[in-house]
Tab-separated table of C-alpha atoms and ligand atoms in Angstrom:
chain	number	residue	atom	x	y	z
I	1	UNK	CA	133.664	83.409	133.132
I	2	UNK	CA	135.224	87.048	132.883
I	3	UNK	CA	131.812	88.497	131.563
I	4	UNK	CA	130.691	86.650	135.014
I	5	UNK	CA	133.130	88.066	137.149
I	6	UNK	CA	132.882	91.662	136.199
I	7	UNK	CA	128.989	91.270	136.534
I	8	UNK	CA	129.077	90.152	139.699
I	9	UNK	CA	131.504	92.824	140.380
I	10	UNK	CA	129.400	95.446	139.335
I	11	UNK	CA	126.159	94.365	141.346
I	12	UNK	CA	128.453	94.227	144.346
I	13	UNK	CA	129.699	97.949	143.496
I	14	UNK	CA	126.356	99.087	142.913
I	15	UNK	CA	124.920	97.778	146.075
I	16	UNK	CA	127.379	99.506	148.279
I	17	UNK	CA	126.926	102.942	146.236
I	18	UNK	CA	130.534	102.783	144.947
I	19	UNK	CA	129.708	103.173	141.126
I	20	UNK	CA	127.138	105.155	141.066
I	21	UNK	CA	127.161	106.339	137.507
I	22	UNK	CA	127.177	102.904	136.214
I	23	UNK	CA	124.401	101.353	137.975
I	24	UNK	CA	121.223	102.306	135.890
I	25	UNK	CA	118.027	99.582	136.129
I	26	UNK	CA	114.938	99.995	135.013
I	27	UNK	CA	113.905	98.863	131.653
I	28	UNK	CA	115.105	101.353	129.437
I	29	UNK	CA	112.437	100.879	126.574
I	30	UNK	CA	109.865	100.505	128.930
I	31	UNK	CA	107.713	103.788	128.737
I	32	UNK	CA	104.358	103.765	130.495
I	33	UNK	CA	101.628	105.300	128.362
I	34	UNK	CA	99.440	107.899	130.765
I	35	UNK	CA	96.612	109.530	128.491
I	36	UNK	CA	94.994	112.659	130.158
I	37	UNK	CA	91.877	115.058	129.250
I	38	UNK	CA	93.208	118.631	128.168
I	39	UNK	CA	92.356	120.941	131.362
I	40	UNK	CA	92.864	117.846	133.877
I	41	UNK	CA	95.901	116.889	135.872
I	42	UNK	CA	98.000	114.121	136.081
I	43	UNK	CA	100.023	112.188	138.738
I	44	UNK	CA	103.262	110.446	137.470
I	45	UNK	CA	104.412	108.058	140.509
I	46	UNK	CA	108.469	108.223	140.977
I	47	UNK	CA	108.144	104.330	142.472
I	48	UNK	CA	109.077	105.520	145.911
I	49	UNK	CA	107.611	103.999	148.594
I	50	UNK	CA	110.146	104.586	151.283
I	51	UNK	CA	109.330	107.855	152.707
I	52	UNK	CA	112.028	107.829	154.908
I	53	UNK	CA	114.938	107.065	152.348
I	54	UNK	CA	117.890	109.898	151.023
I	55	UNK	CA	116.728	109.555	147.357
I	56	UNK	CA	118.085	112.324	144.813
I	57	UNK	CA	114.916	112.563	142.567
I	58	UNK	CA	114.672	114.523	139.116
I	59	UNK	CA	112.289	114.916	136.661
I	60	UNK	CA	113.218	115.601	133.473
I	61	UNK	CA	110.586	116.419	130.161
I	62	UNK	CA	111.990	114.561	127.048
I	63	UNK	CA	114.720	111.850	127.433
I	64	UNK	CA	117.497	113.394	128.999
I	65	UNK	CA	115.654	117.029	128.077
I	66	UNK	CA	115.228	120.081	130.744
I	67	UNK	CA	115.003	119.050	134.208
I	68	UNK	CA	111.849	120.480	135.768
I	69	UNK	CA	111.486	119.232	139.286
I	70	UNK	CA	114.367	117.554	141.931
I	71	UNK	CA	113.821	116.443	145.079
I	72	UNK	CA	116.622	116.225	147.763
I	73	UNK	CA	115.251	113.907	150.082
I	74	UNK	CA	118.583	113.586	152.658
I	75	UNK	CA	118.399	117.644	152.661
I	76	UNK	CA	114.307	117.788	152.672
I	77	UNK	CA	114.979	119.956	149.266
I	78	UNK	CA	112.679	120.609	146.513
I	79	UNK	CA	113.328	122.554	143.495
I	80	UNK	CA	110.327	122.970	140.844
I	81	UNK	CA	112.495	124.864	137.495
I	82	UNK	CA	109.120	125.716	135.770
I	83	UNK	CA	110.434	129.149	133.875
I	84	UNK	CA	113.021	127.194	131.653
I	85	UNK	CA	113.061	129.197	128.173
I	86	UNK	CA	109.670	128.657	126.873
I	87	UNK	CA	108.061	128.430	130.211
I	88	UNK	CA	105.255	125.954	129.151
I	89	UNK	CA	105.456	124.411	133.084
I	90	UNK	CA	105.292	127.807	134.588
I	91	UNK	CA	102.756	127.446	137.779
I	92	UNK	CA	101.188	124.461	136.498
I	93	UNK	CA	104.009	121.536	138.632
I	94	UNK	CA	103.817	120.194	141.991
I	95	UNK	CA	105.890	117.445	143.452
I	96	UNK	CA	104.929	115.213	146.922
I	97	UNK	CA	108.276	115.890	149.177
I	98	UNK	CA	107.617	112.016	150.501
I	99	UNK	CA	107.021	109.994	147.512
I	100	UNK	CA	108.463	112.847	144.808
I	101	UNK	CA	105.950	112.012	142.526
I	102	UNK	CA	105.259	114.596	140.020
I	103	UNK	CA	101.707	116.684	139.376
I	104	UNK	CA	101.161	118.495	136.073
I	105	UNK	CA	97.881	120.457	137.047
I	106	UNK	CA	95.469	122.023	134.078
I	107	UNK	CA	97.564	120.116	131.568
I	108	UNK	CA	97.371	121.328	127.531
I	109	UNK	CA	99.044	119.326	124.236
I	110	UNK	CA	101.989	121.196	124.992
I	111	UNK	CA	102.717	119.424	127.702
I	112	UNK	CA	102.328	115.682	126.120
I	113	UNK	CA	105.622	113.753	125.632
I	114	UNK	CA	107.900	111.111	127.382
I	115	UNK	CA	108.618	112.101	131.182
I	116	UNK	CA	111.419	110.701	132.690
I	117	UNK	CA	112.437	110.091	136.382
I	118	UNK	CA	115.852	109.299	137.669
I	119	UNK	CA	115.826	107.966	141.497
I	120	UNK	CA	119.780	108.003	142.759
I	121	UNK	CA	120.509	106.208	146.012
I	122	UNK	CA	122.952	103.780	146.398
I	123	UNK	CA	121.762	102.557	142.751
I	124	UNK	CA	119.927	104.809	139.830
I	125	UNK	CA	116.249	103.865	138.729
I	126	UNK	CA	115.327	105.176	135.725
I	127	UNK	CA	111.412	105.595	134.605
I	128	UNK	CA	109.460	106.470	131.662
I	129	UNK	CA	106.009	107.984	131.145
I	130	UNK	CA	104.834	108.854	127.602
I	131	UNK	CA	101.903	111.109	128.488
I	132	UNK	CA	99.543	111.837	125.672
I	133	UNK	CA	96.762	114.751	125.720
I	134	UNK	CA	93.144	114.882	123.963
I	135	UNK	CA	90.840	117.409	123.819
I	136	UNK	CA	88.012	117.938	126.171
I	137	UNK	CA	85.045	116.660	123.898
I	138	UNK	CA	82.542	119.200	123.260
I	139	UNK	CA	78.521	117.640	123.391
I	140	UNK	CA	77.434	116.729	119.688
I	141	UNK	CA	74.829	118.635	118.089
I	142	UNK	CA	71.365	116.622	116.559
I	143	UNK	CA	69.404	118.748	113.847
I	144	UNK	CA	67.137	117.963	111.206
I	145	UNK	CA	68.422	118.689	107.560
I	146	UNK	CA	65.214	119.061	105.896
I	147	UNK	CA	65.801	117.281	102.176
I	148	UNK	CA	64.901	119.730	99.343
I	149	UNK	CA	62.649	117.086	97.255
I	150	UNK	CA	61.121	115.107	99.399
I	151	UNK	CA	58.711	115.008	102.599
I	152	UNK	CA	59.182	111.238	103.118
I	153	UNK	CA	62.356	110.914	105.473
I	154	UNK	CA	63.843	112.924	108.188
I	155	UNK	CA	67.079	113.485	107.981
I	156	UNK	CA	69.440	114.129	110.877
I	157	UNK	CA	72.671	115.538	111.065
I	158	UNK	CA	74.741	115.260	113.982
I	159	UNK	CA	77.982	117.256	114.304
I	160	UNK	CA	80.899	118.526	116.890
I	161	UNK	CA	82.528	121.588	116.302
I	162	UNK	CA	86.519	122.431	117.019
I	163	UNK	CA	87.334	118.760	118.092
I	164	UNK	CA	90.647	117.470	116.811
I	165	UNK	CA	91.092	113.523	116.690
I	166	UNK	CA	87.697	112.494	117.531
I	167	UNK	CA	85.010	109.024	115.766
I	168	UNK	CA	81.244	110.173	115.215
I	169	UNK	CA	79.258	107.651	115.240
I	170	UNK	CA	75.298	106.816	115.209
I	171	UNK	CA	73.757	103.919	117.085
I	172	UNK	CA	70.066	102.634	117.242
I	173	UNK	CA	70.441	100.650	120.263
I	174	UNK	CA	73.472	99.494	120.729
I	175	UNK	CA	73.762	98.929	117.447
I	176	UNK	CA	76.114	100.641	115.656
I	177	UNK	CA	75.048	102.132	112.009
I	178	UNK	CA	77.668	104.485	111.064
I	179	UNK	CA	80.539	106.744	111.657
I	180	UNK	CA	83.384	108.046	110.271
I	181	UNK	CA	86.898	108.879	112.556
I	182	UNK	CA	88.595	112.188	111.307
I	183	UNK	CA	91.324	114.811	112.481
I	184	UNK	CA	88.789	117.514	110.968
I	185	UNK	CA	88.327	120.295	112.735
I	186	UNK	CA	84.563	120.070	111.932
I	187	UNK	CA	82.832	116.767	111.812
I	188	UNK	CA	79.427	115.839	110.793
I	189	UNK	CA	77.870	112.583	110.268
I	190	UNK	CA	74.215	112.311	108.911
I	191	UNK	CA	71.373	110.008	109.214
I	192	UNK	CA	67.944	109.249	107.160
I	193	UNK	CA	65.658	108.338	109.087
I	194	UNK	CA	62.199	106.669	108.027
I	195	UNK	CA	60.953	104.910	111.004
I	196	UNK	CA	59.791	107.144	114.025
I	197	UNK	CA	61.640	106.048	117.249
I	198	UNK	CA	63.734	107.410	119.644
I	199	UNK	CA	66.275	104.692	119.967
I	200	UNK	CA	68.824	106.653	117.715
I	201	UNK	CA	72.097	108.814	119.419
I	202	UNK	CA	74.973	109.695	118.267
I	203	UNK	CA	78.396	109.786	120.264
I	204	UNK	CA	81.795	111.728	120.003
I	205	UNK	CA	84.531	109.598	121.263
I	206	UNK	CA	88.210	109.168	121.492
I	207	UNK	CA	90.552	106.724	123.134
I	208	UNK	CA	90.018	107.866	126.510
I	209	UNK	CA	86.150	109.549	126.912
I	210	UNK	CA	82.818	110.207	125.121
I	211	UNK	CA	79.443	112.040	124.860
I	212	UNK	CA	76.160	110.834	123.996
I	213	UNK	CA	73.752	112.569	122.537
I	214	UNK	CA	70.077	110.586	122.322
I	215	UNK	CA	67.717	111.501	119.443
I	216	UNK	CA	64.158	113.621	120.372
I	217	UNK	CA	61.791	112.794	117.507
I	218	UNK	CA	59.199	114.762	118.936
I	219	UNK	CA	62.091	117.522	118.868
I	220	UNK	CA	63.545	116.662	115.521
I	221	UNK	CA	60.677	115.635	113.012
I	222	UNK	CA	57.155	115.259	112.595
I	223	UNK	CA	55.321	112.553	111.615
I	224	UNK	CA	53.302	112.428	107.970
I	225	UNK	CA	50.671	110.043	107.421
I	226	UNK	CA	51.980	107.726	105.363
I	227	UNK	CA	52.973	103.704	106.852
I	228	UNK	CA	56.275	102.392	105.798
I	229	UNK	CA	55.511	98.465	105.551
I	230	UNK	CA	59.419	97.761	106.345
I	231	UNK	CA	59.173	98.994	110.333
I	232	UNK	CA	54.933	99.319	110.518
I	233	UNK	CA	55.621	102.740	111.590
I	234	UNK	CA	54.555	105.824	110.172
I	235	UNK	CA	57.159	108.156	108.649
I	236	UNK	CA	58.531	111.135	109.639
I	237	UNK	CA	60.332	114.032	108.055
I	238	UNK	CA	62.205	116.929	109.474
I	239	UNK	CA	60.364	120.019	111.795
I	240	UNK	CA	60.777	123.287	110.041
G	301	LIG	C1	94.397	126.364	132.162
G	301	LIG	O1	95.227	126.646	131.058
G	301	LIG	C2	94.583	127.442	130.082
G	301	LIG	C3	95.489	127.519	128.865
G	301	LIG	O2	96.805	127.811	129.198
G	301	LIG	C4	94.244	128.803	130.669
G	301	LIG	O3	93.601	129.603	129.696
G	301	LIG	C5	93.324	128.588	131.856
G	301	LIG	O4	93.041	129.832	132.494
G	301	LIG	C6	93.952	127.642	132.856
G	301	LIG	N1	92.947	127.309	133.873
G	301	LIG	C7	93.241	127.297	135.166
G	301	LIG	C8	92.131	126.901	136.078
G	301	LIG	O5	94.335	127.577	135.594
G	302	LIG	C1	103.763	108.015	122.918
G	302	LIG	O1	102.397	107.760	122.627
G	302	LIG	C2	101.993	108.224	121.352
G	302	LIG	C3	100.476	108.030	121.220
G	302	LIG	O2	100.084	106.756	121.612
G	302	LIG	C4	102.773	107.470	120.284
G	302	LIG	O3	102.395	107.936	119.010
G	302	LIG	C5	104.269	107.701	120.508
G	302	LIG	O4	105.006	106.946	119.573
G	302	LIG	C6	104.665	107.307	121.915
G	302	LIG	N1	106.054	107.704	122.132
G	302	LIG	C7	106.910	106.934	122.804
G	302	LIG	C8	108.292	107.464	122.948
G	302	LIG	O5	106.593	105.848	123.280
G	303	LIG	C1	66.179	114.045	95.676
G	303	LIG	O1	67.032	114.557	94.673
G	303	LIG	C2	68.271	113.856	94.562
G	303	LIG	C3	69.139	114.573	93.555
G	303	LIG	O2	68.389	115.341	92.697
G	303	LIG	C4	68.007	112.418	94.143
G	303	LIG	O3	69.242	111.714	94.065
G	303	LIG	C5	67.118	111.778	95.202
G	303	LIG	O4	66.778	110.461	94.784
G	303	LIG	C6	65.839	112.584	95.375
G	303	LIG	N1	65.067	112.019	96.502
G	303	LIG	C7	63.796	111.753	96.395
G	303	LIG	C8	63.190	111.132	97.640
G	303	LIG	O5	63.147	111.949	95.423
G	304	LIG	C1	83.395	124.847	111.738
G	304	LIG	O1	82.001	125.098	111.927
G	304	LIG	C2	81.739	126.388	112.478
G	304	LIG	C3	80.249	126.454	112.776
G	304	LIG	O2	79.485	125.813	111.775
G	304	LIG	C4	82.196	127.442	111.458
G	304	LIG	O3	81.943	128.731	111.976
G	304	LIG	C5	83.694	127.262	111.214
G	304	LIG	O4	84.131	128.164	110.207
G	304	LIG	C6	84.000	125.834	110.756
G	304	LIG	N1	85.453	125.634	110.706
G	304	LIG	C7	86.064	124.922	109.742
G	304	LIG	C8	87.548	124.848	109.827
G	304	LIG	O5	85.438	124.359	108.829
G	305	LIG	C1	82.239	105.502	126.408
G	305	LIG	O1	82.979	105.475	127.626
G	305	LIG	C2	82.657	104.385	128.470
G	305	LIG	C3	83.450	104.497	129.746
G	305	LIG	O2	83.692	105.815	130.078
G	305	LIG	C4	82.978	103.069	127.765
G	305	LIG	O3	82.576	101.988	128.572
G	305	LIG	C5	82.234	103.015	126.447
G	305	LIG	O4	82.618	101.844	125.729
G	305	LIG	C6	82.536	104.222	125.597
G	305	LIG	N1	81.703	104.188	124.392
G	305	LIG	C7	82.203	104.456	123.186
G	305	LIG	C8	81.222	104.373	122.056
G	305	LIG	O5	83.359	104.774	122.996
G	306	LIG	C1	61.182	115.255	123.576
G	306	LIG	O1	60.867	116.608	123.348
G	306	LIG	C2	59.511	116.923	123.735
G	306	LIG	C3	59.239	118.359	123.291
G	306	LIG	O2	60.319	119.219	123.557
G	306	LIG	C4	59.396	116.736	125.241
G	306	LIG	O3	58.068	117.030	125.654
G	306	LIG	C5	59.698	115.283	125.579
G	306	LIG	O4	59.701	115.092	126.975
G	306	LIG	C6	61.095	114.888	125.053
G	306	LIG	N1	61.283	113.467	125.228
G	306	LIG	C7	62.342	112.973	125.830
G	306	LIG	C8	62.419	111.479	125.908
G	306	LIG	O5	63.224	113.702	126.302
């Protein structure tokens, strides 16, 4: 009944802006996961819908780390602190006066980790983005690895070059046939090939975007004249 009391107390405190620092909603384990391609920007929305309301804003990188942007609505005020000690924000933050949402423009893996908004009015909401950063995926690269000993397969290699957490993977069709998922700076992923057809690719993906790369036999290998009974087609071995 006293646990009630104070409760009800408190709301009634909170909603006429007499206890401010107590007053915190918003879920505080909630943290909304934004992923983002390295060079892009992204838009974290503060919640704020009234345009017209006297909200204190901040933006802060890391729980309760730096603050980097605040936004006085009552006084029309906007501060961006983008040269803070190792001045990873510098020139890259913009905030919308209205809605105080925050921009981080050509974003890098420096800038990943949990963003956190405070909105103070009469109450304090409290929100949490954890932004996460890949790499810009480079186009995979299809050549034929000519086998030393024989002249009866092609064999294609397909490989991406300075990628970090990226799946290669081949596909005849939509069929996948392979791949292999590594934090390698170099990745490579072959193929034997017997039949001649150019339903094969290989893609470069991660979580959030990918490349495909479709197979040229013409390009790739030539045929020889022998018939392989399994696909009644004729064979094919890498172009020199
Ligand atoms: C984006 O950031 C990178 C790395 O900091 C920089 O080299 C590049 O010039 C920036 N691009 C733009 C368009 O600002
Ligand atoms: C943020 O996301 C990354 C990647 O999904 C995850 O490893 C990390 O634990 C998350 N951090 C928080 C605080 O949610
Ligand atoms: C080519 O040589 C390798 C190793 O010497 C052997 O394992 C493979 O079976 C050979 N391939 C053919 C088609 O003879
Ligand atoms: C990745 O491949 C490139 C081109 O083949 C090569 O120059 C570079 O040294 C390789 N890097 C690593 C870490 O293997
Ligand atoms: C490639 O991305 C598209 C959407 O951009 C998605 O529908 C598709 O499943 C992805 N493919 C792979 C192999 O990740
Ligand atoms: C494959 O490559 C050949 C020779 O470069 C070209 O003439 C042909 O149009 C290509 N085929 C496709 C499907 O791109």
């Amino acid at each position: 009944m006293f646990d009630r009391l104070v409760l009800f107390c408190l709301c009634c405190c909170c909603l006429v802006g007499k206890l401010n620092m107590l007053c915190v909603f918003g879920d505080s384990d909630a943290v909304k996961s934004v992923s983002v391609t390295e060079g892009d920007s992204v838009t974290l929305d503060s919640g704020v819908t009234d345009k017209q309301s006297d909200n204190l804003i901040t933006w802060n990188f890391k729980t309760n780390g730096p603050l980097i942007a605040k936004i006085d609505q009552a006084a029309n005020d906007i501060s961006i602190i983008d040269d803070g000690p190792d001045k990873r924000f510098r020139d890259r933050l913009k905030v919308d006066h209205q809605t105080g949402s925050l921009t981080i423009t050509n974003i890098t893996t420096q800038h990943a980790g949990v963003y956190q908004v405070t909105i103070s009015s009469k109450i304090k909401i409290i929100y949490r983005f954890n932004v996460t950063v890949y790499a810009r995926l480079p186009v995979p690269v299809i050549i034929g690895d000519s086998p030393q000993n024989s002249s009866s397969y092609c064999l294609l290699v397909c490989s991406v070059v300075n990628v970090g957490h990226v799946t290669l993977s081949w596909y005849k069709g939509n069929s996948l046939l392979s791949s292999i998922s590594a934090s390698d700076l170099n990745n490579s992923l072959s193929l034997r090939l017997e039949c001649l057809d150019d339903s094969y690719s290989c893609v470069v993906s991660n979580p959030i975007s990918n490349w495909t790369r479709y197979v040229n036999i013409t390009d790739l290998c030539r045929p020889c004249s022998g018939m392989l009974a399994s696909c009644g087609k004729r064979l094919c071995m890498p172009t020199v």
